[in-house]
CSV table of C-alpha atoms and ligand atoms in Angstrom, one decimal:
chain,number,residue,atom,x,y,z
A,1496,MET,CA,53.2,0.8,-3.4
A,1497,ARG,CA,52.5,-2.9,-4.1
A,1498,ASN,CA,53.6,-5.7,-1.9
A,1499,ALA,CA,53.8,-9.4,-2.0
A,1500,LEU,CA,53.8,-11.8,1.0
A,1501,VAL,CA,55.8,-14.9,0.2
A,1502,ILE,CA,54.4,-17.8,2.2
A,1503,THR,CA,56.6,-20.8,2.5
A,1504,ASP,CA,57.5,-23.7,4.9
A,1505,SER,CA,60.6,-24.3,7.0
A,1506,ASN,CA,62.2,-26.8,4.6
A,1507,VAL,CA,61.7,-24.8,1.5
A,1508,SER,CA,63.0,-21.6,3.2
A,1509,ARG,CA,66.1,-23.4,4.4
A,1510,LEU,CA,66.9,-24.7,0.9
A,1511,HIS,CA,65.7,-22.0,-1.5
A,1512,LYS,CA,65.2,-18.2,-1.7
A,1513,LEU,CA,62.7,-16.5,-3.9
A,1514,ASP,CA,63.3,-13.0,-5.0
A,1515,ALA,CA,59.8,-12.0,-5.9
A,1516,ALA,CA,60.7,-8.6,-7.6
A,1517,LYS,CA,63.3,-10.3,-9.8
A,1518,THR,CA,61.2,-13.4,-10.6
A,1519,PHE,CA,58.1,-11.3,-11.5
A,1520,PRO,CA,59.5,-8.1,-13.0
A,1521,ASP,CA,56.1,-7.3,-14.7
A,1522,LYS,CA,54.2,-7.4,-11.4
A,1523,GLY,CA,55.6,-4.2,-10.1
A,1524,PHE,CA,56.2,-5.4,-6.5
A,1525,ASP,CA,57.9,-2.6,-4.5
A,1526,GLY,CA,58.2,-4.6,-1.3
A,1527,THR,CA,58.1,-8.3,-0.3
A,1528,HIS,CA,57.6,-9.9,3.0
A,1529,LEU,CA,58.3,-13.5,4.1
A,1530,LEU,CA,56.2,-15.7,6.3
A,1531,VAL,CA,57.8,-19.1,7.2
A,1532,LEU,CA,55.4,-21.7,8.5
A,1533,PRO,CA,56.2,-25.2,9.9
A,1534,ALA,CA,56.5,-27.9,7.3
A,1535,GLY,CA,53.9,-30.6,7.2
A,1536,GLU,CA,50.2,-31.4,6.7
A,1537,GLU,CA,49.2,-30.1,10.1
A,1538,THR,CA,50.0,-26.6,8.9
A,1539,LYS,CA,47.0,-26.7,6.6
A,1540,SER,CA,44.8,-25.6,9.6
A,1541,VAL,CA,42.6,-22.8,11.0
A,1542,LYS,CA,45.5,-21.9,13.3
A,1543,TYR,CA,48.0,-21.1,10.5
A,1544,LEU,CA,45.3,-19.6,8.3
A,1545,SER,CA,44.6,-17.2,11.1
A,1546,GLN,CA,48.3,-16.5,11.4
A,1547,ILE,CA,48.4,-15.6,7.7
A,1548,TYR,CA,45.4,-13.2,8.1
A,1549,GLU,CA,47.0,-11.5,11.1
A,1550,THR,CA,50.3,-11.1,9.3
A,1551,LEU,CA,48.5,-9.5,6.3
A,1552,VAL,CA,46.6,-7.1,8.6
A,1553,GLU,CA,49.8,-6.2,10.5
A,1554,LEU,CA,51.5,-5.4,7.2
A,1555,ASN,CA,48.6,-3.3,6.1
A,1556,TYR,CA,47.9,-5.4,3.0
A,1557,THR,CA,45.1,-4.4,0.8
A,1558,ARG,CA,43.4,-5.8,-2.3
A,1559,SER,CA,46.1,-4.5,-4.5
A,1560,ASP,CA,48.8,-6.6,-2.9
A,1561,ALA,CA,49.5,-10.3,-3.5
A,1562,ILE,CA,50.3,-13.6,-1.9
A,1563,ILE,CA,52.9,-15.9,-3.3
A,1564,ALA,CA,52.6,-19.6,-2.3
A,1565,PHE,CA,56.2,-20.8,-2.4
A,1566,GLY,CA,56.2,-24.5,-1.5
A,1567,GLY,CA,54.4,-27.9,-2.0
A,1568,GLY,CA,50.7,-28.6,-2.0
A,1569,VAL,CA,50.3,-27.8,1.7
A,1570,ILE,CA,51.5,-24.2,1.3
A,1571,GLY,CA,49.6,-23.9,-2.0
A,1572,ASP,CA,46.3,-25.0,-0.5
A,1573,LEU,CA,46.7,-22.9,2.6
A,1574,ALA,CA,48.0,-19.8,1.0
A,1575,GLY,CA,45.5,-20.2,-1.8
A,1576,PHE,CA,42.7,-20.3,0.7
A,1577,ALA,CA,44.0,-17.2,2.5
A,1578,ALA,CA,44.3,-15.3,-0.8
A,1579,SER,CA,40.8,-16.3,-1.9
A,1580,THR,CA,39.3,-15.0,1.4
A,1581,PHE,CA,41.4,-12.1,2.6
A,1582,MET,CA,39.4,-9.0,1.8
A,1583,ARG,CA,37.3,-11.2,-0.4
A,1584,GLY,CA,40.2,-12.1,-2.6
A,1585,ILE,CA,43.7,-10.8,-3.3
A,1586,GLU,CA,46.1,-11.9,-6.1
A,1587,LEU,CA,47.5,-15.4,-5.8
A,1588,ILE,CA,50.8,-16.5,-7.4
A,1589,HIS,CA,51.9,-20.1,-7.2
A,1590,VAL,CA,55.6,-21.1,-7.1
A,1591,PRO,CA,55.4,-24.8,-6.6
A,1592,THR,CA,58.4,-26.6,-5.3
A,1593,THR,CA,57.4,-30.3,-5.2
A,1594,LEU,CA,56.6,-32.4,-8.2
A,1595,LEU,CA,53.1,-32.9,-6.9
A,1596,ALA,CA,52.5,-29.2,-6.6
A,1597,MET,CA,53.9,-28.6,-10.1
A,1598,ILE,CA,51.7,-31.2,-11.9
A,1599,ASP,CA,48.7,-31.3,-9.6
A,1600,SER,CA,47.9,-29.1,-6.7
A,1601,SER,CA,48.8,-25.7,-8.2
A,1602,LEU,CA,46.3,-26.4,-11.1
A,1603,GLY,CA,42.6,-26.3,-11.1
A,1604,GLY,CA,41.9,-23.7,-8.4
A,1605,LYS,CA,41.1,-25.9,-5.4
A,1606,THR,CA,42.2,-24.4,-2.1
A,1607,ALA,CA,41.7,-26.1,1.3
A,1608,ILE,CA,42.5,-26.4,4.9
A,1609,ASN,CA,41.9,-29.5,7.1
A,1610,LEU,CA,39.7,-29.7,10.2
A,1611,PRO,CA,40.4,-32.0,13.1
A,1612,SER,CA,37.5,-34.1,11.8
A,1613,GLY,CA,38.9,-34.5,8.2
A,1614,LYS,CA,41.1,-33.5,5.5
A,1615,ASN,CA,40.2,-30.7,3.0
A,1616,LEU,CA,36.8,-30.1,4.6
A,1617,VAL,CA,36.9,-26.4,4.1
A,1618,GLY,CA,38.0,-24.8,0.8
A,1619,THR,CA,37.3,-22.6,-2.1
A,1620,PHE,CA,37.8,-22.6,-5.9
A,1621,TYR,CA,40.2,-19.8,-6.6
A,1622,ASP,CA,42.6,-19.6,-9.6
A,1623,ALA,CA,46.1,-18.3,-9.3
A,1624,GLN,CA,46.8,-15.4,-11.7
A,1625,THR,CA,50.3,-16.7,-12.3
A,1626,THR,CA,52.1,-20.0,-11.8
A,1627,HIS,CA,55.9,-20.0,-12.0
A,1628,ILE,CA,57.5,-23.4,-12.7
A,1629,ASP,CA,61.2,-23.9,-12.1
A,1630,THR,CA,62.4,-27.5,-12.2
A,1631,ASN,CA,65.5,-26.6,-10.3
A,1632,TYR,CA,63.6,-26.8,-7.0
A,1633,LEU,CA,63.1,-30.5,-7.6
A,1634,SER,CA,66.8,-31.2,-7.1
A,1635,THR,CA,66.5,-31.0,-3.3
A,1636,LEU,CA,63.3,-33.1,-3.0
A,1637,PRO,CA,63.6,-36.2,-0.7
A,1638,PRO,CA,63.1,-39.3,-2.8
A,1639,LYS,CA,59.8,-40.2,-1.1
A,1640,VAL,CA,58.3,-36.8,-1.8
A,1641,PHE,CA,59.4,-37.1,-5.4
A,1642,SER,CA,57.7,-40.6,-5.7
A,1643,ASP,CA,54.5,-39.1,-4.3
A,1644,GLY,CA,54.4,-36.7,-7.2
A,1645,MET,CA,55.2,-39.6,-9.6
A,1646,ALA,CA,52.1,-41.4,-8.3
A,1647,GLU,CA,49.9,-38.6,-9.6
A,1648,ALA,CA,51.9,-38.5,-12.9
A,1649,ILE,CA,51.3,-42.3,-13.3
A,1650,LYS,CA,47.6,-41.6,-12.6
A,1651,HIS,CA,47.4,-39.0,-15.3
A,1652,ALA,CA,49.0,-41.3,-17.8
A,1653,CYS,CA,46.7,-44.2,-16.8
A,1654,ILE,CA,43.5,-42.2,-17.2
A,1655,ALA,CA,44.3,-40.1,-20.3
A,1656,ASP,CA,47.6,-40.7,-22.1
A,1657,ALA,CA,49.0,-44.0,-23.3
A,1658,SER,CA,52.1,-42.4,-24.8
A,1659,LEU,CA,53.0,-40.7,-21.5
A,1660,PHE,CA,52.5,-44.1,-19.8
A,1661,GLN,CA,54.9,-45.7,-22.4
A,1662,ALA,CA,57.5,-42.9,-21.6
A,1663,LEU,CA,57.1,-43.7,-17.9
A,1664,GLU,CA,57.6,-47.4,-18.6
A,1665,LYS,CA,60.8,-46.8,-20.5
A,1666,GLY,CA,62.0,-44.1,-18.1
A,1667,ASP,CA,62.8,-42.1,-21.1
A,1668,PHE,CA,61.7,-38.5,-20.6
A,1669,SER,CA,62.9,-35.1,-19.5
A,1670,MET,CA,61.6,-33.4,-16.4
A,1671,GLU,CA,60.3,-30.6,-18.6
A,1672,TYR,CA,58.3,-33.0,-20.8
A,1673,LEU,CA,56.9,-34.8,-17.7
A,1674,ILE,CA,55.7,-31.5,-16.1
A,1675,ALA,CA,54.3,-30.0,-19.3
A,1676,LYS,CA,52.5,-33.2,-20.3
A,1677,ASN,CA,51.0,-33.7,-16.9
A,1678,ARG,CA,49.9,-30.1,-16.5
A,1679,GLU,CA,48.3,-30.4,-20.0
A,1680,ILE,CA,46.3,-33.5,-18.9
A,1681,LYS,CA,45.1,-32.0,-15.6
A,1682,GLU,CA,44.2,-28.7,-17.3
A,1683,ALA,CA,42.1,-30.5,-19.9
A,1684,PHE,CA,40.0,-32.2,-17.2
A,1685,VAL,CA,39.6,-29.0,-15.2
A,1686,GLN,CA,38.5,-27.1,-18.3
A,1687,LEU,CA,35.9,-29.7,-19.1
A,1688,ASP,CA,34.5,-29.7,-15.6
A,1689,PRO,CA,35.8,-26.8,-13.4
A,1690,GLN,CA,33.4,-27.6,-10.5
A,1691,ASP,CA,34.4,-31.3,-10.3
A,1692,LYS,CA,31.0,-32.8,-10.9
A,1693,GLY,CA,31.7,-35.0,-14.0
A,1694,GLU,CA,34.7,-35.7,-16.1
A,1695,ARG,CA,37.1,-34.2,-13.6
A,1696,MET,CA,36.2,-37.0,-11.2
A,1697,LYS,CA,38.4,-39.2,-13.4
A,1698,LEU,CA,41.3,-37.5,-11.6
A,1699,ASN,CA,40.2,-39.5,-8.6
A,1700,PHE,CA,41.4,-42.8,-10.2
A,1701,GLY,CA,42.9,-44.9,-7.3
A,1702,HIS,CA,41.8,-42.4,-4.7
A,1703,THR,CA,38.7,-44.1,-3.2
A,1704,ILE,CA,40.8,-47.1,-2.2
A,1705,GLY,CA,43.7,-44.7,-1.6
A,1706,HIS,CA,41.8,-42.8,1.0
A,1707,ALA,CA,40.8,-46.1,2.7
A,1708,VAL,CA,44.5,-47.1,2.8
A,1709,GLU,CA,45.6,-43.7,4.2
A,1710,GLN,CA,43.0,-43.9,6.9
A,1711,TYR,CA,43.9,-47.5,7.7
A,1712,GLY,CA,47.5,-46.4,8.1
A,1713,ASP,CA,46.5,-43.5,10.4
A,1714,PHE,CA,47.8,-41.1,7.8
A,1715,SER,CA,51.3,-41.9,8.7
A,1716,ARG,CA,52.1,-45.4,7.5
A,1717,TYR,CA,51.5,-44.6,3.9
A,1718,THR,CA,52.0,-41.2,2.1
A,1719,HIS,CA,49.2,-40.0,-0.1
A,1720,GLY,CA,51.1,-41.1,-3.3
A,1721,GLU,CA,51.8,-44.6,-1.9
A,1722,ALA,CA,48.1,-45.0,-0.9
A,1723,VAL,CA,47.0,-43.9,-4.4
A,1724,ALA,CA,49.5,-46.3,-6.0
A,1725,ILE,CA,48.0,-49.2,-4.0
A,1726,GLY,CA,44.5,-47.9,-5.0
A,1727,MET,CA,45.3,-47.7,-8.7
A,1728,TYR,CA,46.7,-51.2,-8.9
A,1729,ALA,CA,43.8,-52.7,-6.8
A,1730,VAL,CA,41.1,-51.1,-8.9
A,1731,THR,CA,42.8,-52.1,-12.1
A,1732,LEU,CA,43.3,-55.7,-11.0
A,1733,ALA,CA,39.7,-55.9,-9.9
A,1734,SER,CA,38.2,-54.3,-13.1
A,1735,GLU,CA,40.5,-56.5,-15.2
A,1736,ARG,CA,39.3,-59.6,-13.5
A,1737,ASN,CA,35.7,-58.4,-13.8
A,1738,GLY,CA,36.2,-58.1,-17.6
A,1739,MET,CA,36.0,-54.3,-17.7
A,1740,THR,CA,39.7,-53.6,-18.5
A,1741,ALA,CA,42.0,-54.8,-21.3
A,1742,LYS,CA,44.1,-57.8,-20.2
A,1743,GLY,CA,47.6,-57.1,-19.0
A,1744,SER,CA,46.8,-53.6,-17.9
A,1745,ALA,CA,47.1,-54.3,-14.1
A,1746,GLU,CA,50.6,-55.9,-14.7
A,1747,ARG,CA,51.7,-52.8,-16.6
A,1748,VAL,CA,50.4,-50.5,-13.8
A,1749,LYS,CA,52.2,-52.7,-11.2
A,1750,ASN,CA,55.5,-52.6,-13.1
A,1751,VAL,CA,55.5,-48.9,-13.5
A,1752,LEU,CA,54.7,-48.4,-9.8
A,1753,ILE,CA,57.7,-50.6,-8.9
A,1754,LYS,CA,59.9,-48.6,-11.3
A,1755,TYR,CA,59.1,-45.4,-9.4
A,1756,ASN,CA,59.5,-47.0,-5.9
A,1757,LEU,CA,55.8,-47.1,-5.2
A,1758,PRO,CA,54.0,-49.9,-3.4
A,1759,TYR,CA,51.1,-51.8,-5.0
A,1760,GLU,CA,49.9,-54.4,-2.5
A,1761,LEU,CA,46.6,-53.9,-0.8
A,1762,GLU,CA,47.2,-54.9,2.8
A,1763,ILE,CA,43.9,-53.9,4.5
A,1764,PRO,CA,41.8,-56.7,5.9
A,1765,PRO,CA,38.5,-56.9,3.9
A,1766,SER,CA,36.3,-56.0,6.9
A,1767,ILE,CA,38.2,-52.8,7.7
A,1768,PHE,CA,38.4,-51.9,4.0
A,1769,GLU,CA,34.6,-52.1,3.7
A,1770,LYS,CA,34.0,-50.1,6.8
A,1771,THR,CA,36.3,-47.3,5.9
A,1772,ILE,CA,34.7,-47.0,2.4
A,1773,LEU,CA,31.2,-47.1,3.9
A,1774,LEU,CA,32.1,-44.4,6.4
A,1775,ASP,CA,33.9,-42.2,4.0
A,1776,LYS,CA,32.6,-38.7,4.6
A,1777,LYS,CA,33.2,-37.7,1.0
A,1778,THR,CA,30.7,-40.1,-0.4
A,1779,SER,CA,27.0,-40.0,0.5
A,1780,GLY,CA,24.2,-42.4,-0.3
A,1781,ASP,CA,24.3,-46.0,-1.2
A,1782,SER,CA,26.5,-45.7,-4.3
A,1783,ILE,CA,29.9,-44.6,-5.1
A,1784,ASN,CA,31.7,-43.5,-8.4
A,1785,ILE,CA,34.5,-45.8,-9.2
A,1786,ILE,CA,37.0,-44.7,-11.8
A,1787,PHE,CA,38.5,-47.6,-13.8
A,1788,LEU,CA,40.6,-48.0,-16.9
A,1789,GLU,CA,39.1,-49.5,-20.1
A,1790,GLU,CA,42.7,-49.7,-21.1
A,1791,ILE,CA,45.9,-47.8,-20.3
A,1792,GLY,CA,45.3,-44.2,-21.3
A,1793,LYS,CA,41.5,-44.5,-21.3
A,1794,SER,CA,39.2,-44.3,-18.3
A,1795,SER,CA,35.5,-44.5,-17.4
A,1796,ILE,CA,33.3,-43.7,-14.5
A,1797,LYS,CA,31.1,-46.4,-13.1
A,1798,LYS,CA,28.4,-45.9,-10.4
A,1799,MET,CA,28.5,-48.9,-8.0
A,1800,LEU,CA,26.6,-49.8,-5.0
A,1801,LYS,CA,28.8,-49.5,-1.9
A,1802,HIS,CA,27.8,-52.9,-0.7
A,1803,SER,CA,28.9,-54.6,-3.9
A,1804,LEU,CA,32.4,-53.1,-3.6
A,1805,LEU,CA,33.8,-55.8,-1.3
A,1806,SER,CA,33.0,-58.6,-3.8
A,1807,PHE,CA,34.3,-56.4,-6.7
A,1808,PHE,CA,37.6,-55.9,-4.9
A,1809,GLN,CA,37.8,-59.4,-3.7
A,1810,GLY,CA,39.4,-60.1,-7.1
A,1811,ALA,CA,42.2,-57.7,-6.3
A,1812,ARG,CA,43.5,-59.8,-3.4
A,1813,ASP,CA,43.9,-63.5,-4.3
A,1814,GLU,CA,46.9,-63.8,-6.6
B,3376,NAD,N1,44.5,-28.3,-4.5
B,3376,NAD,C1,44.6,-29.4,-5.1
B,3376,NAD,O1,44.0,-29.6,-6.2
B,3376,NAD,C2,45.4,-30.5,-4.5
B,3376,NAD,C3,45.7,-31.7,-5.3
B,3376,NAD,C4,46.5,-32.6,-4.8
B,3376,NAD,C5,47.0,-32.5,-3.5
B,3376,NAD,N2,46.7,-31.4,-2.8
B,3376,NAD,C6,47.3,-31.2,-1.4
B,3376,NAD,O2,48.7,-31.1,-1.5
B,3376,NAD,C7,49.3,-31.5,-0.3
B,3376,NAD,C8,50.4,-32.4,-0.6
B,3376,NAD,O3,51.4,-31.7,-1.3
B,3376,NAD,P1,52.9,-32.1,-1.3
B,3376,NAD,O4,53.1,-33.5,-1.6
B,3376,NAD,O5,53.6,-31.1,-2.2
B,3376,NAD,O6,53.3,-31.9,0.2
B,3376,NAD,P2,54.1,-30.8,1.1
B,3376,NAD,O7,53.7,-29.4,0.7
B,3376,NAD,O8,53.9,-31.2,2.5
B,3376,NAD,O9,55.6,-31.1,0.7
B,3376,NAD,C9,56.1,-32.3,1.0
B,3376,NAD,C10,57.4,-32.1,1.8
B,3376,NAD,O10,58.4,-31.6,0.9
B,3376,NAD,C11,59.1,-30.5,1.4
B,3376,NAD,N3,59.5,-29.7,0.3
B,3376,NAD,C12,58.7,-28.9,-0.5
B,3376,NAD,N4,59.5,-28.5,-1.5
B,3376,NAD,C13,60.7,-28.9,-1.3
B,3376,NAD,C14,61.9,-28.8,-2.1
B,3376,NAD,N5,62.0,-28.1,-3.2
B,3376,NAD,N6,63.0,-29.4,-1.6
B,3376,NAD,C15,63.0,-30.2,-0.5
B,3376,NAD,N7,61.9,-30.3,0.3
B,3376,NAD,C16,60.7,-29.7,-0.2
B,3376,NAD,C17,58.0,-29.9,2.3
B,3376,NAD,O11,58.6,-29.1,3.3
B,3376,NAD,C18,57.4,-31.1,2.9
B,3376,NAD,O12,58.1,-31.6,4.0
B,3376,NAD,C19,48.2,-32.2,0.5
B,3376,NAD,O13,47.8,-31.3,1.6
B,3376,NAD,C20,47.0,-32.4,-0.5
B,3376,NAD,O14,45.8,-32.3,0.1
B,3376,NAD,C21,45.9,-30.4,-3.3
B,3377,ZN,ZN1,46.0,-37.4,-5.1
C-alpha cells in the first residue's frame, strides 16, 4: 500500500482537482488524501507545517509514501519542507499551479517556512523526485499573480538569455516555450552552484532592492514580483549611469516591465532605502553582492560596500 498526500490551498482546490493515481500512473499510488490549507503567504508557517506532520501521522504515513505539493510557491515551499523532514525525508512531487512556481520555486530544491521575524528563515535543500507541469492551470491565475511570475521570467532573460528577452519584448512566444526556456535557465544556474554560494547568486538580480521595496511597503503594498521589477530597473539604471552596463539597457528593461504590467519606479525615500538595506538580515558584514547586467542577457556579481550603495543608486532616481 502506497499513499500520496496532496497538499494544496483553498483557491487551487476550488478551481482544480488533481487525480494523483491517474496523473502519475507509474508511481503506484493505491490511495490519496487531500489536505487543503488557507491560501496566502501566512500559511508558510510553523503552525501549518505542524498541521501537515499531524495529518501524516494520523494517516499512518511512512517513508514509502509521498507528498504532492499542488499549488504555487507557498504550498511548494511548505510541503517541500514537510517532505524533507518528515521521517527524515519522504518522496516529494511538485505540481506547480502558478507561473512563478513553474519557472522558479519548484526548481532548485529550496524549501522554506517563514518565522514571525522574517521570511524564509528556516528551510532545507531537498529536490522533488518528479515535477509535473501542466500549463492549463495558468488559465485561472489572477492577472497580478501571472505578472509576478513574469517578473522572474524577465529576470532570467536579463541575466542569461538575450534571445528570450527579445521574445518578451515582441510578446511573441508560446507558454510552453516560456516555461521550458525559463526552467532551462534556472536549472543551469542551480547545477553550476547547488548550494547558492556563487553563480546562483545571479538569480538574485533585482532582489536586494526588491527586498527593501517589499519591506518598505510592509509586504502588502507591492507583491514580490512588483518589488523585483522595481529593483531590476533601479539597479540597471544605476549601473548604466555608472558606466558598467551597455547604454540603452535600462530603457529596454523598463519597456518590458511596462509591457507585462509591472512597475519600475523606485519610490522609497533615500534614508529609508539605506536603512533597510543596512539592516537586511540576509546580508552580513560591510559589503553586499550586487548583481548587475553588463548587457541584456549577460550578468556579473560585484561586491560593494554597503555604505557606497546610496550614492550608487542615487543615479537611479534623478531622471
Ligand atoms: N523555493 C524557491 O526557490 C522559491 C523561489 C521563488 C519564490 N519562492 C516562494 O514562493 C512563494 C510565492 O509563490 P507564488 O507567487 O506562486 O504564490 P502563492 O503560492 O501564494 O500563489 C499566489 C496566489 O495564487 C493562487 N493560485 C495558485 N495557483 C492558482 C491557479 N492555478 N489559479 C488561480 N489561483 C491560483 C494562490 O492561492 C495564491 O492566492 C513565496 O513564498 C516565495 O518565498 C520560493
Ligand atoms: Zn524572486
